[in-house]
N, CA, C and O atoms as a MOPAC input file, in Angstrom:
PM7 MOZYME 1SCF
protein

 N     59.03500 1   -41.90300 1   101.97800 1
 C     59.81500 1   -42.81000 1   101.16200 1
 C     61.26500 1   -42.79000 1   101.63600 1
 O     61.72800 1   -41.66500 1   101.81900 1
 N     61.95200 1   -43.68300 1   101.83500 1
 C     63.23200 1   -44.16400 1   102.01000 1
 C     63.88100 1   -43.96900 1   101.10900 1
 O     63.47700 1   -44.04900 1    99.94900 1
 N     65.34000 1   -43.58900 1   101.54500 1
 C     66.39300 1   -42.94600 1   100.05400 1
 C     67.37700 1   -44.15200 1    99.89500 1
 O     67.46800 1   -44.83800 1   100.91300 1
 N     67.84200 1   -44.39800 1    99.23900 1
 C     68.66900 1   -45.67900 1    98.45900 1
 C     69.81800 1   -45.88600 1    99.15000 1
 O     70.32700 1   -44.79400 1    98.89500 1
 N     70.66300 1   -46.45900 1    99.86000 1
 C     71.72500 1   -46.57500 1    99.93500 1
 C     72.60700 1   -47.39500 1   101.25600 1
 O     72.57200 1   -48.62000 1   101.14400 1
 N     73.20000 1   -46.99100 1   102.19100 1
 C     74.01100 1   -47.78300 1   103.03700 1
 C     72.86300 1   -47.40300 1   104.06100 1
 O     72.41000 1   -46.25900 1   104.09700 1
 N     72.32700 1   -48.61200 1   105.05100 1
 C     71.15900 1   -48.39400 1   106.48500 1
 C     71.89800 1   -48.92200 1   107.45800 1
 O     71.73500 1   -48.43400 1   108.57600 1
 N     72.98000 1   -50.14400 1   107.28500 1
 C     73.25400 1   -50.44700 1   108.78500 1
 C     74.48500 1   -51.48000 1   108.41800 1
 O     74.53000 1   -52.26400 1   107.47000 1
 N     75.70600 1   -51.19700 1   109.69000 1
 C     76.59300 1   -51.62200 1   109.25600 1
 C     77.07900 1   -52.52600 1   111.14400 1
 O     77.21300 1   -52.17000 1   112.31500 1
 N     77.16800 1   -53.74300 1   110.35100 1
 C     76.97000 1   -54.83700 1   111.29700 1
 C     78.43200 1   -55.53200 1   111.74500 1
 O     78.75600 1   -56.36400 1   110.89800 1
 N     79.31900 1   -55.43400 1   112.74200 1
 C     80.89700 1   -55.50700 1   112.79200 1
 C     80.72800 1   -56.81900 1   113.83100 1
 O     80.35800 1   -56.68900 1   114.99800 1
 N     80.98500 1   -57.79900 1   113.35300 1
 C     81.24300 1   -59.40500 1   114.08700 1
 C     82.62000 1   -59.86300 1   114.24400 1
 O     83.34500 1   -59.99700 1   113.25800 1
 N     82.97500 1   -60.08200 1   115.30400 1
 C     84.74200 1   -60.39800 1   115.59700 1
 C     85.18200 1   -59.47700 1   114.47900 1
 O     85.70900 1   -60.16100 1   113.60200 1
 N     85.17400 1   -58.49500 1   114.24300 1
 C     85.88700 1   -57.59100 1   113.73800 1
 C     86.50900 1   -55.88500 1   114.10100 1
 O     85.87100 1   -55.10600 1   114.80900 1
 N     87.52300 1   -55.62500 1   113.61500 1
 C     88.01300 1   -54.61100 1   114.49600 1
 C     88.02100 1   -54.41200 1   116.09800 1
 O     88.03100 1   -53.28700 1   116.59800 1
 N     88.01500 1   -55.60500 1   116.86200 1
 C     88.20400 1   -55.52400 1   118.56300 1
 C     86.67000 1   -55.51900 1   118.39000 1
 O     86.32000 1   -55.10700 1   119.49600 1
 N     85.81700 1   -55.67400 1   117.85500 1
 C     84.41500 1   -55.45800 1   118.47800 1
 C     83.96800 1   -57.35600 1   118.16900 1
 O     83.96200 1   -57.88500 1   117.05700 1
 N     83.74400 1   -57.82500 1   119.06600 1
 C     82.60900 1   -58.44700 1   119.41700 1
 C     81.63900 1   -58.63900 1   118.57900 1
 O     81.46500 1   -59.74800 1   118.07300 1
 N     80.99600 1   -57.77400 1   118.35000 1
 C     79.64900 1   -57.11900 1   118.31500 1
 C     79.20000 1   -55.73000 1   118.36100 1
 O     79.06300 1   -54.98100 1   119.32900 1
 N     78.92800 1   -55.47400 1   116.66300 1
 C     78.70200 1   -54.11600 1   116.86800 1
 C     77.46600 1   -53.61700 1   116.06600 1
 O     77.69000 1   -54.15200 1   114.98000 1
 N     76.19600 1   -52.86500 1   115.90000 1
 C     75.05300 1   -52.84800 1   114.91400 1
 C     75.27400 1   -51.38400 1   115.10600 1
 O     75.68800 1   -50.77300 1   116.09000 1
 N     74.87000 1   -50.94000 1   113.84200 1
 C     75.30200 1   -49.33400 1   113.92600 1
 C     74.08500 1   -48.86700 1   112.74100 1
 O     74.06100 1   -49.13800 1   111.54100 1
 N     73.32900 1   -48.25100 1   113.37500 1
 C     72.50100 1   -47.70900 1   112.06300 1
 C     72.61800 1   -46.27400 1   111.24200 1
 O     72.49600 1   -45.10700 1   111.61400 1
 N     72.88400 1   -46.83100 1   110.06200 1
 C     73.49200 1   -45.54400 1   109.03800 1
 C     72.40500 1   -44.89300 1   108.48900 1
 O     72.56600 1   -43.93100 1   107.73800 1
 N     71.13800 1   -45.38500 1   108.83100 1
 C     69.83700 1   -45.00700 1   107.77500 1
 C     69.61100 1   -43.28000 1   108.57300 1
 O     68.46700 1   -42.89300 1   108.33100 1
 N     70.15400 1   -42.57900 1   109.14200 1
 C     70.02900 1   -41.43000 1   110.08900 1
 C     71.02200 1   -40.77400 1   110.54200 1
 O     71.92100 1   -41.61500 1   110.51500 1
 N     71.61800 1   -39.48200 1   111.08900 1
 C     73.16900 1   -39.37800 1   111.40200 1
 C     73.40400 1   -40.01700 1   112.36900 1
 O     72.44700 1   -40.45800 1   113.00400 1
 N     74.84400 1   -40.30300 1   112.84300 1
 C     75.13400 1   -40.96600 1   113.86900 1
 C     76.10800 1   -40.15900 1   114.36100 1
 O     76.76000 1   -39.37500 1   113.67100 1
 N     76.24900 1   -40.34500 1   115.69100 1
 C     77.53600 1   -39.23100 1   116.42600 1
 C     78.25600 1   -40.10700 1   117.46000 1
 O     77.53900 1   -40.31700 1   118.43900 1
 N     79.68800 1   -40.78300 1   117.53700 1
 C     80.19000 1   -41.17100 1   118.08700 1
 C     81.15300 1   -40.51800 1   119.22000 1
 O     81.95300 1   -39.61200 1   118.98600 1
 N     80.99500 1   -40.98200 1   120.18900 1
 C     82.12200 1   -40.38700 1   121.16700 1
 C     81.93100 1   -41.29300 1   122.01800 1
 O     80.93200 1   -41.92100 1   122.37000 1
 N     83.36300 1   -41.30000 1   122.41700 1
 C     84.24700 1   -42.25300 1   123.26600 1
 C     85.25100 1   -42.40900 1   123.58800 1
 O     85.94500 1   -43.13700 1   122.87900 1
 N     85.86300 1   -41.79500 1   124.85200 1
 C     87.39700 1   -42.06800 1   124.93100 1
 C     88.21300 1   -42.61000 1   123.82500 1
 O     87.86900 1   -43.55100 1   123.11100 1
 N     89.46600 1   -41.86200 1   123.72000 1
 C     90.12500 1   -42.71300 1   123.15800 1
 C     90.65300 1   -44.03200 1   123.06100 1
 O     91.09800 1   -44.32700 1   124.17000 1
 N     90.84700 1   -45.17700 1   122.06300 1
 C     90.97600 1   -46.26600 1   121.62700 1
 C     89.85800 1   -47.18100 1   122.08100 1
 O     89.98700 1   -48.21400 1   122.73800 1
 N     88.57400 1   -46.55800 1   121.56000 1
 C     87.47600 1   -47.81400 1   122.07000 1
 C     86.98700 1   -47.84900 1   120.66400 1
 O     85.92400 1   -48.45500 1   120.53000 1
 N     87.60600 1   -47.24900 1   119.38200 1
 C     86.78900 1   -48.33400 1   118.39600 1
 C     86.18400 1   -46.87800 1   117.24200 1
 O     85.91700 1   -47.20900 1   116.08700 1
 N     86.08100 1   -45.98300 1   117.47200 1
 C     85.32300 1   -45.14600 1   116.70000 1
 C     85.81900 1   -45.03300 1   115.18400 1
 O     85.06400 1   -45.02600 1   114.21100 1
 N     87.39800 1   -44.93400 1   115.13700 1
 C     87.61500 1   -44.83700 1   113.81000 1
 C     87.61500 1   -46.02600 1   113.18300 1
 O     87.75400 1   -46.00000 1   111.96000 1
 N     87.45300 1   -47.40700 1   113.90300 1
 C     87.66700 1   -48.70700 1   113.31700 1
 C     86.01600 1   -48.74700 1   112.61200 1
 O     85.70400 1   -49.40200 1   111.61800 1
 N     85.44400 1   -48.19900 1   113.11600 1
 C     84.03500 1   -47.86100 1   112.12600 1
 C     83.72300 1   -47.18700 1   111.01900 1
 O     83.11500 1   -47.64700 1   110.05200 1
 N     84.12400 1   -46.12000 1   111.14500 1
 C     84.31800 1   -44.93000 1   110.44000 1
 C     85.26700 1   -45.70400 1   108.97300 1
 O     84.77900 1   -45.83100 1   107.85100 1
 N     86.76400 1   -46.15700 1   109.39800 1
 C     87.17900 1   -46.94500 1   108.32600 1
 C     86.68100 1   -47.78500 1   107.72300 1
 O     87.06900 1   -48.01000 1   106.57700 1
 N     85.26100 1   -48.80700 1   108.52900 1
 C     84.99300 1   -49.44900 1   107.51800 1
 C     84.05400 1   -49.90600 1   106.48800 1
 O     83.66800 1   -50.89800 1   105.87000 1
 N     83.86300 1   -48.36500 1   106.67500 1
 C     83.05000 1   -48.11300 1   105.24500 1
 C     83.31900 1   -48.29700 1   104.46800 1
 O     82.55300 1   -48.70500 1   103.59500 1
 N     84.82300 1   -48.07700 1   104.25700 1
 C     85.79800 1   -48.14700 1   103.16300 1
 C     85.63000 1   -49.85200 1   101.93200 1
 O     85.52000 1   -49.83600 1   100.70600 1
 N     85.66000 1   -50.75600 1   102.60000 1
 C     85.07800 1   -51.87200 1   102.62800 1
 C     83.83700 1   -51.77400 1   101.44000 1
 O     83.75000 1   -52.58400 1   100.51700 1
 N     82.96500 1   -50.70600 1   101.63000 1
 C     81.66100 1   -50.94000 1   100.78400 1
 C     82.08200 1   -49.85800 1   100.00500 1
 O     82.17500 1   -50.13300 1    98.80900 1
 N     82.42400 1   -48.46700 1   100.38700 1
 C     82.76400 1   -47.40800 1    99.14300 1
 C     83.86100 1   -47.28100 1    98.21100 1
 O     83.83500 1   -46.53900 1    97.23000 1
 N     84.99900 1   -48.15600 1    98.60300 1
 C     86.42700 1   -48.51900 1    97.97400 1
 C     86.41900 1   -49.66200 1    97.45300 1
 O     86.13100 1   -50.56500 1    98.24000 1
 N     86.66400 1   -50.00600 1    96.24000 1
 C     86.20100 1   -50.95400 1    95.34200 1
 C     88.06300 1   -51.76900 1    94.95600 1
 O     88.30400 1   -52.59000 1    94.07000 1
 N     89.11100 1   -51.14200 1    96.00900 1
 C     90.51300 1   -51.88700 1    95.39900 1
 C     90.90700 1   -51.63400 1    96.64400 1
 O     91.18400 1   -50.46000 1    96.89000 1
 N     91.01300 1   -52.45600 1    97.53700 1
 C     92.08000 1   -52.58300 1    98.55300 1
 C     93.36000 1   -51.69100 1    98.61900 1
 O     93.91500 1   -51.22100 1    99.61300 1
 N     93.68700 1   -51.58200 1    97.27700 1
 C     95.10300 1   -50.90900 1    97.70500 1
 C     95.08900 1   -49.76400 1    97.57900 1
 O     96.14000 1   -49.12500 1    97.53100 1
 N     93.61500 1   -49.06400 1    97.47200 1
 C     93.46900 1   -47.47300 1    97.70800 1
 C     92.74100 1   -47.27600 1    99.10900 1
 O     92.26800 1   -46.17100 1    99.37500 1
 N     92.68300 1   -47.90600 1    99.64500 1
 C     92.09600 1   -47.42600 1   101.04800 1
 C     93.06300 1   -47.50000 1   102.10100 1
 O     93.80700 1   -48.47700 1   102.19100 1
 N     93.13000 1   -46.15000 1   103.23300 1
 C     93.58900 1   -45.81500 1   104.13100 1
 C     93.15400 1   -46.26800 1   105.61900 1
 O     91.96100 1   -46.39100 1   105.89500 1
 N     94.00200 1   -46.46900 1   106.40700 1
 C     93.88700 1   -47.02400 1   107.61200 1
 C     94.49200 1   -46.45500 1   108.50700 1
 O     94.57500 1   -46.90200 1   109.65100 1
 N     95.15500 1   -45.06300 1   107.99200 1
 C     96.06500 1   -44.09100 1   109.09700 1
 C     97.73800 1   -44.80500 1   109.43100 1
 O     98.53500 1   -44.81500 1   108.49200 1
 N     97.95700 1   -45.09400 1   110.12700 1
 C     99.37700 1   -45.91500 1   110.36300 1
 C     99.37800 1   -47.07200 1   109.90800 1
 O    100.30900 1   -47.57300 1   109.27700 1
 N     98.00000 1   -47.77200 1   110.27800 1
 C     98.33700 1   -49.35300 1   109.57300 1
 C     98.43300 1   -49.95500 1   108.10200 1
 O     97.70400 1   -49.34700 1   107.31800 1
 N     99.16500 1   -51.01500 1   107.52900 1
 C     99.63600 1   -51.20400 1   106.56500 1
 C     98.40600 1   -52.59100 1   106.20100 1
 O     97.59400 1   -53.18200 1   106.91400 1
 N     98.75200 1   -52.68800 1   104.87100 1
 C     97.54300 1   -53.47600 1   104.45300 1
 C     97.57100 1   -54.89600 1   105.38100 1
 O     96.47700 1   -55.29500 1   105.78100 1
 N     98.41300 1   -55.43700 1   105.62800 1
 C     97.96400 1   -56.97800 1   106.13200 1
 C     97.89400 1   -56.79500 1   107.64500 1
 O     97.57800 1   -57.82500 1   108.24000 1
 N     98.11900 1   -55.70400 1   108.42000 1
 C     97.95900 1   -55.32000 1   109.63500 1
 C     96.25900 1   -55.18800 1   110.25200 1
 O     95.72400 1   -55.64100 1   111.26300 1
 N     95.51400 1   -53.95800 1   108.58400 1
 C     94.58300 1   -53.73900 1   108.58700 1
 C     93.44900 1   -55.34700 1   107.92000 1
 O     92.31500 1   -55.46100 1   108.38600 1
 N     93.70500 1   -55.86700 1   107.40000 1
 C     93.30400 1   -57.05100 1   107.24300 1
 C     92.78000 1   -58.42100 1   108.64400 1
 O     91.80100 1   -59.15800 1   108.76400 1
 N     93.95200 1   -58.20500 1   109.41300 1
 C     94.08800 1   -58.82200 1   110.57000 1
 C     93.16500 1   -58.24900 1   111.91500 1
 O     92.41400 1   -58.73700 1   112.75800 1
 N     93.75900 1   -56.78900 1   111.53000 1
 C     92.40100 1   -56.09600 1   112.74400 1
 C     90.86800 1   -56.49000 1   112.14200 1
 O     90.04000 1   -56.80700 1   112.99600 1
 N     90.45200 1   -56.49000 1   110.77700 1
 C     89.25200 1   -56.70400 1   110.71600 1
 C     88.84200 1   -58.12900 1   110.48300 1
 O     87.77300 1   -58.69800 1   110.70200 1
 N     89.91500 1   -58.52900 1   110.00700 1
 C     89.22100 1   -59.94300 1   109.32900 1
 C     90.40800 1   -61.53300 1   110.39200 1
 O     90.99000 1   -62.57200 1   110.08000 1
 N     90.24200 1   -61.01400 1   111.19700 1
 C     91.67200 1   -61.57100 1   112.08500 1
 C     91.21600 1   -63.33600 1   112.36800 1
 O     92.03800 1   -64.12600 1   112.83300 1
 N     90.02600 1   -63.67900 1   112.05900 1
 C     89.28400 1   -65.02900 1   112.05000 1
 C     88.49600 1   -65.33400 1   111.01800 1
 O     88.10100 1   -64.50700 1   110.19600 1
 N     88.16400 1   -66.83200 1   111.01000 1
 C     87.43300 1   -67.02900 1   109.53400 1
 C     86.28800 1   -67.15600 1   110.32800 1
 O     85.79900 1   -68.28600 1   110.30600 1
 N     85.56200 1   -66.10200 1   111.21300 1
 C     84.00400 1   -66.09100 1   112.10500 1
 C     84.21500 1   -64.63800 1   112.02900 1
 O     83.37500 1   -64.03300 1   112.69600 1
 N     85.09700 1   -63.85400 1   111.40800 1
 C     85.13000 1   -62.08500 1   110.91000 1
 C     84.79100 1   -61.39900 1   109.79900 1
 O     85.25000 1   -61.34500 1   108.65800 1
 N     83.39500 1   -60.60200 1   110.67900 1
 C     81.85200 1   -60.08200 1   109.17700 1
 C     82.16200 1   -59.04400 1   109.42600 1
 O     82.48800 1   -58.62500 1   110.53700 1
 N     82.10800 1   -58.46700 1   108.43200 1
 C     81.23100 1   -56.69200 1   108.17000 1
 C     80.72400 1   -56.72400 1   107.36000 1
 O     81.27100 1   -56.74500 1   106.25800 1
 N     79.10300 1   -56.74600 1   107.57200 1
 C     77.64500 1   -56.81600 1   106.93200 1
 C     77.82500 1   -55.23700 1   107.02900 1
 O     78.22800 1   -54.45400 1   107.89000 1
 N     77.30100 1   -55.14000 1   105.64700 1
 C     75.90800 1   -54.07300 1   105.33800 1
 C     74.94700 1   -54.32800 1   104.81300 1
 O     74.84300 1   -55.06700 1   103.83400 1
 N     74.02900 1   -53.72500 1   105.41000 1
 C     72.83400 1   -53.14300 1   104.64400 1
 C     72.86800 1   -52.25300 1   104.31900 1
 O     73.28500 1   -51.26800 1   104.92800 1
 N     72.33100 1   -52.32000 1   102.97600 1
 C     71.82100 1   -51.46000 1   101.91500 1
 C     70.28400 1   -51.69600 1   101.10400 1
 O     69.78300 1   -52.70300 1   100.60500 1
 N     69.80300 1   -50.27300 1   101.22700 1
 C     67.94000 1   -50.71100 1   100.50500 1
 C     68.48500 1   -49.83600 1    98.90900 1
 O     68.85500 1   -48.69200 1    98.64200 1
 N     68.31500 1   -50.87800 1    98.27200 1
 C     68.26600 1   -50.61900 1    97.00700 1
 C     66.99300 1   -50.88300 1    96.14400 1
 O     66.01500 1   -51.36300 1    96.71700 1
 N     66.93000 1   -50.59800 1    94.77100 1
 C     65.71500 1   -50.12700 1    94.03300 1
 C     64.70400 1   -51.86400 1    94.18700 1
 O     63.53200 1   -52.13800 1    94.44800 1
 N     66.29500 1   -52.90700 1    93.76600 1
 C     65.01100 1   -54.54100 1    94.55400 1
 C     65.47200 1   -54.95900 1    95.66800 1
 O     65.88900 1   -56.08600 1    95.93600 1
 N     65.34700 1   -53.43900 1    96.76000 1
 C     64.74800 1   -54.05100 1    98.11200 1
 C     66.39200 1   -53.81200 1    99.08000 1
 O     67.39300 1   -53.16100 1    98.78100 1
 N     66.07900 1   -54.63600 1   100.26800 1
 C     66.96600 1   -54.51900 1   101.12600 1
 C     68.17500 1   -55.71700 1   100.73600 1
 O     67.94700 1   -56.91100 1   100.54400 1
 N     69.60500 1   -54.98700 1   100.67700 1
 C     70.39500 1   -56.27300 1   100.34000 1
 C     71.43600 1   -55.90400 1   101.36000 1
 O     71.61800 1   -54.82100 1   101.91600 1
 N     72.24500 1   -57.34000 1   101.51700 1
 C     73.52100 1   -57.29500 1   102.69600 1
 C     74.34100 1   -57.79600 1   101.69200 1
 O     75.53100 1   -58.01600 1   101.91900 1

């Protein structure tokens, strides 16, 4: 049986990525030179577990900075999935 919660987190023109599918349903271990993207993931969880914008952290960047890195076009997603009790939702 499958446990409830965040499975896969999907980054489209967002944060410098292109294109990114990342599956959360298992651990994941990132490494990669520096500035290719790892904490721009890691932050944006924040997105699904932070429920007020103006409590989430971005390290140096300031809210409309961090806005712009992720959401910098109106073609800029961050999907999740999540399997909840009715089923799989994004």
């Amino acid at each position: 049986m499958s446990s409830y919660g965040v499975r896969r987190l999907v980054a489209i023109n967002s944060g410098n990525y292109e294109f990114a599918d990342i599956d959360l349903s298992k651990s994941v271990h990132l490494a990669a030179p520096n500035n290719r993207g790892k904490s721009t993931l890691v932050n944006a969880l924040q997105f699904l577990y932070i429920d007020h914008f103006d409590k989430m952290r971005f390290g140096h960047r300031n809210h409309e900075d961090t806005r712009k890195h992720y959401f910098g076009s109106d073609r800029s997603y961050l999907v999740f999935e999540c399997l909840t009790t009715s089923g799989v939702q994004c």
